[in-house]
Amino acid sequence: MSGEWQNPLPLQGWFLVTQSRALGCGAVLGIDLPNTPLVVYRTAAGVVRAVAAHCPHMGTHLRNATVEGETLRCPLHHWQWTADAANPPENDIRCLAGYPVQEACDGVWIFNQSAVAENKSPGFPAVPSRKLHFRHGRPVFLRCPWQAVVANAFDLNHFETVHERALLGVPEIEDQGESLEFRYNSQTTGQSFPDRVMRKLSGNRIEVTIRCWHGSVLMIQTKTQQRETFLWLNFLPVDGGTLVKPIYAVTCGGLPGASALRLRNSAWLFQAFLRKDISILDQMKFAPTVSEQEDPYFNAYLRFIKRQAAQIQP
Ligand code: FES
Ligand SMILES: [Fe+2]
């Protein structure tokens, strides 16, 4: 029965494709999302657009196209395309279906389903309104399906065995349709240097909120007496495994340079925490057999991603 989890489930959600500053006006980038080859470009007005990778005229890959004003010019026969359905094309400019794009966390995110653009916003990002200072981390490749990596955030039993964290009180989980929110309080019981730093900084009470959108994005927010830190993780299924892309953030403010220092410390603490998962998850054959009684939160996660996969539009 559990064999159904060992191969990557279909995934439709938000994917981080590049840092915002790496995509200047006129830049065009080819990008492969699950079942969806795309090109993303920034128009002269600074708007980011994403369209299917191949020119509808004869199939040329548009990564070598050029941006002209608000349009994309195919390199082969120079047909001009726009993905701006709200402003119907004039003259010889033709319209291409666009994919939902958002700029958040200093990054460009694309949703790999074009039809969603016309229907509704697919529910990400929820970046707090206060000003944050972001840092994009190095991606990590893990040889296991994405659903096994994301599951780690909902597996309370390993918090004690792997991370040396003890729960305080009873966790809460809430399925919100397109996202799943998990909240718990914990304390550090480990004796490693990062654990001791965390204990000192937190007063040994860490409020954690984890939010998962569609399965492709996790936001992990930690709150202590003095600090609030954020980590976004994006999961891209690739050949043989999953590429995990991290973005760290802290709230801005304080003395000059203080938020940069807090950001560096926060990234270091998150990395120390996640490092413990990496070698364990690598080459995992995901086969969950956890009963509802044993872990209702983990089962809520399994139900959530199963439903997301079942809802995927072709
Ligand atoms: S293939 Fe793109 S214009 Fe002909
Ligand atoms: Fe973990």
mmCIF file of C-alpha atoms and ligand atoms in Angstrom:
data_model
loop_
_atom_site.group_PDB
_atom_site.id
_atom_site.type_symbol
_atom_site.label_atom_id
_atom_site.label_comp_id
_atom_site.label_asym_id
_atom_site.label_seq_id
_atom_site.Cartn_x
_atom_site.Cartn_y
_atom_site.Cartn_z
ATOM 1 C CA MET A 1 0.000 0.000 0.000
ATOM 2 C CA SER A 2 2.768 2.413 0.949
ATOM 3 C CA GLY A 3 4.539 1.749 -2.400
ATOM 4 C CA GLU A 4 2.363 4.462 -3.922
ATOM 5 C CA TRP A 5 4.541 7.096 -2.205
ATOM 6 C CA GLN A 6 7.914 6.031 -3.563
ATOM 7 C CA ASN A 7 7.682 7.817 -6.908
ATOM 8 C CA PRO A 8 7.300 11.574 -7.097
ATOM 9 C CA LEU A 9 3.664 12.629 -6.972
ATOM 10 C CA PRO A 10 2.528 15.047 -9.689
ATOM 11 C CA LEU A 11 3.214 18.566 -8.472
ATOM 12 C CA GLN A 12 1.508 21.788 -9.436
ATOM 13 C CA GLY A 13 2.516 24.825 -7.453
ATOM 14 C CA TRP A 14 4.842 27.794 -7.170
ATOM 15 C CA PHE A 15 8.490 27.429 -8.182
ATOM 16 C CA LEU A 16 11.347 29.811 -7.571
ATOM 17 C CA VAL A 17 13.040 30.314 -10.934
ATOM 18 C CA THR A 18 15.594 33.038 -10.245
ATOM 19 C CA GLN A 19 16.472 35.921 -7.992
ATOM 20 C CA SER A 20 14.637 39.097 -9.023
ATOM 21 C CA ARG A 21 17.840 41.042 -9.533
ATOM 22 C CA ALA A 22 19.184 38.347 -11.905
ATOM 23 C CA LEU A 23 16.344 39.050 -14.349
ATOM 24 C CA GLY A 24 16.853 42.592 -15.586
ATOM 25 C CA CYS A 25 14.666 44.364 -18.165
ATOM 26 C CA GLY A 26 15.048 42.590 -21.507
ATOM 27 C CA ALA A 27 16.396 39.341 -19.988
ATOM 28 C CA VAL A 28 14.939 36.000 -21.177
ATOM 29 C CA LEU A 29 15.437 32.723 -19.344
ATOM 30 C CA GLY A 30 14.514 29.156 -20.324
ATOM 31 C CA ILE A 31 13.300 27.115 -17.376
ATOM 32 C CA ASP A 32 11.975 23.571 -16.942
ATOM 33 C CA LEU A 33 9.227 23.169 -14.356
ATOM 34 C CA PRO A 34 7.467 19.818 -13.805
ATOM 35 C CA ASN A 35 5.901 18.873 -17.174
ATOM 36 C CA THR A 36 6.175 22.506 -18.203
ATOM 37 C CA PRO A 37 9.061 23.945 -20.257
ATOM 38 C CA LEU A 38 8.791 27.726 -20.008
ATOM 39 C CA VAL A 39 10.520 30.961 -20.768
ATOM 40 C CA VAL A 40 10.425 33.830 -18.343
ATOM 41 C CA TYR A 41 11.306 37.392 -19.317
ATOM 42 C CA ARG A 42 11.148 40.933 -18.004
ATOM 43 C CA THR A 43 9.594 43.535 -20.270
ATOM 44 C CA ALA A 44 10.869 47.076 -20.809
ATOM 45 C CA ALA A 45 8.307 48.266 -18.251
ATOM 46 C CA GLY A 46 9.786 45.846 -15.700
ATOM 47 C CA VAL A 47 6.907 43.335 -15.686
ATOM 48 C CA VAL A 48 7.895 39.662 -15.459
ATOM 49 C CA ARG A 49 6.026 37.288 -17.796
ATOM 50 C CA ALA A 50 6.185 33.531 -18.238
ATOM 51 C CA VAL A 51 5.017 31.668 -21.357
ATOM 52 C CA ALA A 52 5.274 28.162 -22.836
ATOM 53 C CA ALA A 53 8.793 27.612 -24.136
ATOM 54 C CA HIS A 54 8.017 26.854 -27.769
ATOM 55 C CA CYS A 55 6.858 29.317 -30.410
ATOM 56 C CA PRO A 56 3.378 28.305 -31.633
ATOM 57 C CA HIS A 57 4.384 29.124 -35.223
ATOM 58 C CA MET A 58 6.965 26.370 -35.764
ATOM 59 C CA GLY A 59 8.150 25.254 -32.351
ATOM 60 C CA THR A 60 11.366 27.230 -31.842
ATOM 61 C CA HIS A 61 12.511 27.414 -28.242
ATOM 62 C CA LEU A 62 11.994 30.986 -27.144
ATOM 63 C CA ARG A 63 14.953 31.187 -24.734
ATOM 64 C CA ASN A 64 16.808 32.939 -27.575
ATOM 65 C CA ALA A 65 13.938 35.349 -28.222
ATOM 66 C CA THR A 66 14.430 39.069 -27.672
ATOM 67 C CA VAL A 67 12.301 41.386 -25.619
ATOM 68 C CA GLU A 68 10.942 44.337 -27.580
ATOM 69 C CA GLY A 69 9.060 46.740 -25.370
ATOM 70 C CA GLU A 70 6.355 44.615 -23.803
ATOM 71 C CA THR A 71 6.610 41.802 -26.364
ATOM 72 C CA LEU A 72 8.778 38.801 -27.101
ATOM 73 C CA ARG A 73 10.209 38.415 -30.608
ATOM 74 C CA CYS A 74 10.832 34.828 -31.799
ATOM 75 C CA PRO A 75 14.388 34.362 -33.125
ATOM 76 C CA LEU A 76 13.310 32.337 -36.190
ATOM 77 C CA HIS A 77 10.666 34.319 -38.134
ATOM 78 C CA HIS A 78 10.465 37.310 -35.814
ATOM 79 C CA TRP A 79 6.808 36.919 -34.927
ATOM 80 C CA GLN A 80 6.008 39.034 -31.915
ATOM 81 C CA TRP A 81 4.179 37.667 -28.888
ATOM 82 C CA THR A 82 2.606 39.083 -25.780
ATOM 83 C CA ALA A 83 1.404 37.278 -22.670
ATOM 84 C CA ASP A 84 -0.638 40.234 -21.542
ATOM 85 C CA ALA A 85 -4.170 38.967 -22.114
ATOM 86 C CA ALA A 86 -5.628 42.063 -20.416
ATOM 87 C CA ASN A 87 -4.346 44.264 -23.250
ATOM 88 C CA PRO A 88 -5.309 42.567 -26.522
ATOM 89 C CA PRO A 89 -2.556 42.542 -29.117
ATOM 90 C CA GLU A 90 -2.490 45.101 -31.912
ATOM 91 C CA ASN A 91 -1.257 44.817 -35.489
ATOM 92 C CA ASP A 92 0.876 41.734 -35.930
ATOM 93 C CA ILE A 93 1.377 41.000 -32.266
ATOM 94 C CA ARG A 94 -0.086 37.672 -31.196
ATOM 95 C CA CYS A 95 -1.150 36.507 -27.772
ATOM 96 C CA LEU A 96 0.404 33.589 -25.884
ATOM 97 C CA ALA A 97 -1.063 31.988 -22.761
ATOM 98 C CA GLY A 98 0.770 33.327 -19.735
ATOM 99 C CA TYR A 99 1.620 31.496 -16.530
ATOM 100 C CA PRO A 100 1.026 33.104 -13.114
ATOM 101 C CA VAL A 101 4.116 35.025 -11.956
ATOM 102 C CA GLN A 102 4.790 36.671 -8.615
ATOM 103 C CA GLU A 103 7.812 38.474 -7.275
ATOM 104 C CA ALA A 104 8.314 37.713 -3.608
ATOM 105 C CA CYS A 105 11.239 37.166 -1.231
ATOM 106 C CA ASP A 106 13.565 38.842 -3.773
ATOM 107 C CA GLY A 107 12.699 36.047 -6.192
ATOM 108 C CA VAL A 108 10.645 35.330 -9.309
ATOM 109 C CA TRP A 109 8.072 32.567 -8.759
ATOM 110 C CA ILE A 110 6.015 30.829 -11.420
ATOM 111 C CA PHE A 111 2.983 28.576 -11.054
ATOM 112 C CA ASN A 112 3.211 25.683 -13.526
ATOM 113 C CA GLN A 113 -0.391 25.771 -14.737
ATOM 114 C CA SER A 114 -1.393 28.399 -17.265
ATOM 115 C CA ALA A 115 -5.189 28.074 -16.845
ATOM 116 C CA VAL A 116 -4.919 29.288 -13.254
ATOM 117 C CA ALA A 117 -3.964 32.746 -14.519
ATOM 118 C CA GLU A 118 -7.478 33.353 -15.752
ATOM 119 C CA ASN A 119 -9.292 31.749 -12.851
ATOM 120 C CA LYS A 120 -7.844 32.784 -9.517
ATOM 121 C CA SER A 121 -4.704 33.510 -7.612
ATOM 122 C CA PRO A 122 -3.230 30.219 -6.438
ATOM 123 C CA GLY A 123 -2.478 31.379 -2.934
ATOM 124 C CA PHE A 124 1.187 32.256 -2.591
ATOM 125 C CA PRO A 125 3.142 34.152 -1.435
ATOM 126 C CA ALA A 126 2.117 35.191 2.021
ATOM 127 C CA VAL A 127 5.083 37.376 2.793
ATOM 128 C CA PRO A 128 4.535 39.379 6.002
ATOM 129 C CA SER A 129 3.782 43.043 5.428
ATOM 130 C CA ARG A 130 6.692 44.194 7.607
ATOM 131 C CA LYS A 131 9.965 44.782 5.826
ATOM 132 C CA LEU A 132 12.195 41.750 5.571
ATOM 133 C CA HIS A 133 15.830 41.280 4.678
ATOM 134 C CA PHE A 134 16.282 38.214 2.414
ATOM 135 C CA ARG A 135 19.159 35.974 1.488
ATOM 136 C CA HIS A 136 18.980 33.180 -1.100
ATOM 137 C CA GLY A 137 20.905 30.071 -0.064
ATOM 138 C CA ARG A 138 22.621 27.391 -2.111
ATOM 139 C CA PRO A 139 20.229 24.698 -3.475
ATOM 140 C CA VAL A 140 20.605 21.171 -2.104
ATOM 141 C CA PHE A 141 19.943 18.046 -4.183
ATOM 142 C CA LEU A 142 18.369 15.063 -2.430
ATOM 143 C CA ARG A 143 17.869 11.662 -4.044
ATOM 144 C CA CYS A 144 14.291 11.088 -2.930
ATOM 145 C CA PRO A 145 10.827 12.199 -4.059
ATOM 146 C CA TRP A 146 9.753 15.705 -3.118
ATOM 147 C CA GLN A 147 6.909 14.480 -0.936
ATOM 148 C CA ALA A 148 9.421 12.729 1.351
ATOM 149 C CA VAL A 149 11.390 15.945 1.847
ATOM 150 C CA VAL A 150 8.316 18.061 2.597
ATOM 151 C CA ALA A 151 6.965 15.333 4.919
ATOM 152 C CA ASN A 152 9.929 15.923 7.217
ATOM 153 C CA ALA A 153 8.405 19.230 8.354
ATOM 154 C CA PHE A 154 5.288 17.417 9.590
ATOM 155 C CA ASP A 155 7.020 14.445 11.239
ATOM 156 C CA LEU A 156 6.928 15.368 14.924
ATOM 157 C CA ASN A 157 8.489 12.100 16.043
ATOM 158 C CA HIS A 158 11.845 12.893 14.477
ATOM 159 C CA PHE A 159 12.100 16.309 16.175
ATOM 160 C CA GLU A 160 13.299 14.571 19.313
ATOM 161 C CA THR A 161 15.428 11.842 17.738
ATOM 162 C CA VAL A 162 17.128 13.878 15.007
ATOM 163 C CA HIS A 163 16.859 17.519 16.071
ATOM 164 C CA GLU A 164 16.867 17.170 19.855
ATOM 165 C CA ARG A 165 13.837 19.390 20.254
ATOM 166 C CA ALA A 166 11.056 18.793 22.776
ATOM 167 C CA LEU A 167 7.501 19.914 22.181
ATOM 168 C CA LEU A 168 5.824 22.339 24.551
ATOM 169 C CA GLY A 169 2.066 21.950 24.597
ATOM 170 C CA VAL A 170 -0.138 20.500 21.882
ATOM 171 C CA PRO A 171 0.529 21.322 18.209
ATOM 172 C CA GLU A 172 -2.236 22.550 15.909
ATOM 173 C CA ILE A 173 -2.727 21.815 12.237
ATOM 174 C CA GLU A 174 -5.171 23.478 9.872
ATOM 175 C CA ASP A 175 -5.928 22.485 6.317
ATOM 176 C CA GLN A 176 -6.768 25.701 4.477
ATOM 177 C CA GLY A 177 -7.404 24.228 1.044
ATOM 178 C CA GLU A 178 -4.406 25.417 -0.956
ATOM 179 C CA SER A 179 -2.171 25.483 2.104
ATOM 180 C CA LEU A 180 -1.606 23.493 5.265
ATOM 181 C CA GLU A 181 -0.612 25.356 8.420
ATOM 182 C CA PHE A 182 1.148 23.655 11.318
ATOM 183 C CA ARG A 183 1.904 25.437 14.610
ATOM 184 C CA TYR A 184 3.791 24.201 17.643
ATOM 185 C CA ASN A 185 6.093 25.400 20.416
ATOM 186 C CA SER A 186 9.355 23.683 21.182
ATOM 187 C CA GLN A 187 12.539 23.865 23.184
ATOM 188 C CA THR A 188 16.075 22.749 22.480
ATOM 189 C CA THR A 189 17.470 19.811 24.436
ATOM 190 C CA GLY A 190 20.691 19.255 22.445
ATOM 191 C CA GLN A 191 24.171 20.278 23.555
ATOM 192 C CA SER A 192 25.788 21.159 20.221
ATOM 193 C CA PHE A 193 27.092 24.713 19.769
ATOM 194 C CA PRO A 194 24.138 25.804 17.553
ATOM 195 C CA ASP A 195 21.736 24.239 20.101
ATOM 196 C CA ARG A 196 23.308 26.188 22.942
ATOM 197 C CA VAL A 197 23.199 29.414 20.904
ATOM 198 C CA MET A 198 19.553 28.757 20.052
ATOM 199 C CA ARG A 199 18.720 28.101 23.708
ATOM 200 C CA LYS A 200 20.360 31.344 24.756
ATOM 201 C CA LEU A 201 18.721 33.424 22.026
ATOM 202 C CA SER A 202 15.271 31.923 22.454
ATOM 203 C CA GLY A 203 14.918 31.770 26.227
ATOM 204 C CA ASN A 204 14.293 28.144 25.323
ATOM 205 C CA ARG A 205 10.835 28.635 23.890
ATOM 206 C CA ILE A 206 10.497 28.706 20.103
ATOM 207 C CA GLU A 207 7.139 29.310 18.448
ATOM 208 C CA VAL A 208 7.114 27.642 15.064
ATOM 209 C CA THR A 209 4.619 28.147 12.245
ATOM 210 C CA ILE A 210 5.016 26.052 9.129
ATOM 211 C CA ARG A 211 2.936 26.689 6.063
ATOM 212 C CA CYS A 212 2.947 24.491 2.982
ATOM 213 C CA TRP A 213 1.431 25.699 -0.301
ATOM 214 C CA HIS A 214 0.326 23.033 -2.787
ATOM 215 C CA GLY A 215 3.351 20.909 -1.803
ATOM 216 C CA SER A 216 6.004 22.940 -3.603
ATOM 217 C CA VAL A 217 6.668 25.671 -1.007
ATOM 218 C CA LEU A 218 7.229 25.641 2.735
ATOM 219 C CA MET A 219 7.488 28.738 4.879
ATOM 220 C CA ILE A 220 8.978 28.157 8.320
ATOM 221 C CA GLN A 221 8.583 31.035 10.741
ATOM 222 C CA THR A 222 10.191 30.950 14.169
ATOM 223 C CA LYS A 223 9.425 33.411 16.927
ATOM 224 C CA THR A 224 11.231 33.837 20.205
ATOM 225 C CA GLN A 225 11.116 36.597 22.832
ATOM 226 C CA GLN A 226 13.420 38.756 20.759
ATOM 227 C CA ARG A 227 13.544 37.506 17.226
ATOM 228 C CA GLU A 228 11.414 36.514 14.316
ATOM 229 C CA THR A 229 13.037 34.570 11.499
ATOM 230 C CA PHE A 230 11.784 33.050 8.268
ATOM 231 C CA LEU A 231 12.842 30.336 5.898
ATOM 232 C CA TRP A 232 11.187 29.566 2.581
ATOM 233 C CA LEU A 233 11.982 26.227 0.971
ATOM 234 C CA ASN A 234 11.049 25.472 -2.615
ATOM 235 C CA PHE A 235 11.002 21.896 -3.909
ATOM 236 C CA LEU A 236 11.671 21.240 -7.575
ATOM 237 C CA PRO A 237 11.353 17.638 -8.799
ATOM 238 C CA VAL A 238 14.314 16.889 -11.091
ATOM 239 C CA ASP A 239 15.760 13.708 -12.586
ATOM 240 C CA GLY A 240 16.518 11.299 -9.759
ATOM 241 C CA GLY A 241 15.393 13.492 -6.889
ATOM 242 C CA THR A 242 14.488 16.900 -5.571
ATOM 243 C CA LEU A 243 16.271 20.238 -5.668
ATOM 244 C CA VAL A 244 15.617 22.200 -2.488
ATOM 245 C CA LYS A 245 16.093 25.977 -2.724
ATOM 246 C CA PRO A 246 16.250 27.976 0.527
ATOM 247 C CA ILE A 247 15.564 31.663 1.170
ATOM 248 C CA TYR A 248 16.308 33.044 4.628
ATOM 249 C CA ALA A 249 14.798 36.241 6.013
ATOM 250 C CA VAL A 250 14.713 38.385 9.144
ATOM 251 C CA THR A 251 12.847 41.572 9.956
ATOM 252 C CA CYS A 252 14.713 44.779 9.130
ATOM 253 C CA GLY A 253 15.528 47.408 11.731
ATOM 254 C CA GLY A 254 17.866 48.158 14.590
ATOM 255 C CA LEU A 255 21.353 49.593 14.341
ATOM 256 C CA PRO A 256 23.004 49.832 10.898
ATOM 257 C CA GLY A 257 24.152 46.386 9.862
ATOM 258 C CA ALA A 258 22.158 44.695 12.638
ATOM 259 C CA SER A 259 19.664 42.977 10.348
ATOM 260 C CA ALA A 260 22.494 41.706 8.102
ATOM 261 C CA LEU A 261 24.113 40.161 11.167
ATOM 262 C CA ARG A 262 20.814 38.689 12.369
ATOM 263 C CA LEU A 263 20.259 37.269 8.901
ATOM 264 C CA ARG A 264 23.671 35.616 8.871
ATOM 265 C CA ASN A 265 23.084 34.103 12.308
ATOM 266 C CA SER A 266 19.596 32.970 11.410
ATOM 267 C CA ALA A 267 20.779 31.275 8.197
ATOM 268 C CA TRP A 268 23.530 29.548 10.179
ATOM 269 C CA LEU A 269 21.028 28.239 12.756
ATOM 270 C CA PHE A 270 18.576 27.045 10.102
ATOM 271 C CA GLN A 271 21.435 25.326 8.230
ATOM 272 C CA ALA A 272 22.617 23.600 11.418
ATOM 273 C CA PHE A 273 19.048 22.368 11.939
ATOM 274 C CA LEU A 274 18.494 21.205 8.336
ATOM 275 C CA ARG A 275 21.925 19.583 7.961
ATOM 276 C CA LYS A 276 20.734 16.834 10.285
ATOM 277 C CA ASP A 277 17.953 15.946 7.829
ATOM 278 C CA ILE A 278 19.978 15.948 4.629
ATOM 279 C CA SER A 279 21.967 12.734 5.007
ATOM 280 C CA ILE A 280 18.930 10.899 6.431
ATOM 281 C CA LEU A 281 16.562 11.924 3.627
ATOM 282 C CA ASP A 282 19.042 11.194 0.839
ATOM 283 C CA GLN A 283 18.078 7.945 -0.948
ATOM 284 C CA MET A 284 14.988 7.495 1.232
ATOM 285 C CA LYS A 285 12.346 5.182 -0.220
ATOM 286 C CA PHE A 286 9.353 6.991 1.154
ATOM 287 C CA ALA A 287 6.942 4.412 2.580
ATOM 288 C CA PRO A 288 4.814 5.962 5.322
ATOM 289 C CA THR A 289 3.002 3.501 7.576
ATOM 290 C CA VAL A 290 2.223 5.887 10.405
ATOM 291 C CA SER A 291 -1.211 5.427 11.973
ATOM 292 C CA GLU A 292 -3.555 8.323 12.708
ATOM 293 C CA GLN A 293 -3.223 7.628 16.444
ATOM 294 C CA GLU A 294 0.553 7.628 16.252
ATOM 295 C CA ASP A 295 0.784 10.942 14.381
ATOM 296 C CA PRO A 296 -2.372 12.786 13.252
ATOM 297 C CA TYR A 297 -0.323 15.746 11.962
ATOM 298 C CA PHE A 298 1.742 13.621 9.615
ATOM 299 C CA ASN A 299 -1.438 11.980 8.328
ATOM 300 C CA ALA A 300 -3.018 15.399 7.770
ATOM 301 C CA TYR A 301 0.000 16.217 5.581
ATOM 302 C CA LEU A 302 -0.361 12.964 3.591
ATOM 303 C CA ARG A 303 -4.056 13.679 2.990
ATOM 304 C CA PHE A 304 -3.252 17.259 1.967
ATOM 305 C CA ILE A 305 -0.678 16.373 -0.700
ATOM 306 C CA LYS A 306 -2.713 13.445 -1.974
ATOM 307 C CA ARG A 307 -5.649 15.799 -2.503
ATOM 308 C CA GLN A 308 -3.421 18.388 -4.180
ATOM 309 C CA ALA A 309 -2.130 15.732 -6.585
ATOM 310 C CA ALA A 310 -5.682 14.525 -7.343
ATOM 311 C CA GLN A 311 -6.788 18.085 -8.176
ATOM 312 C CA ILE A 312 -4.086 18.692 -10.745
ATOM 313 C CA GLN A 313 -5.437 19.900 -14.056
ATOM 314 C CA PRO A 314 -3.918 18.303 -17.127
HETATM 315 S S1 FES B 1 8.967 29.669 -35.241
HETATM 316 FE FE1 FES B 1 8.630 31.457 -34.126
HETATM 317 S S2 FES B 1 8.034 32.893 -35.594
HETATM 318 FE FE2 FES B 1 8.310 31.104 -36.704
HETATM 319 FE FE FE B 2 13.891 17.477 10.150
#
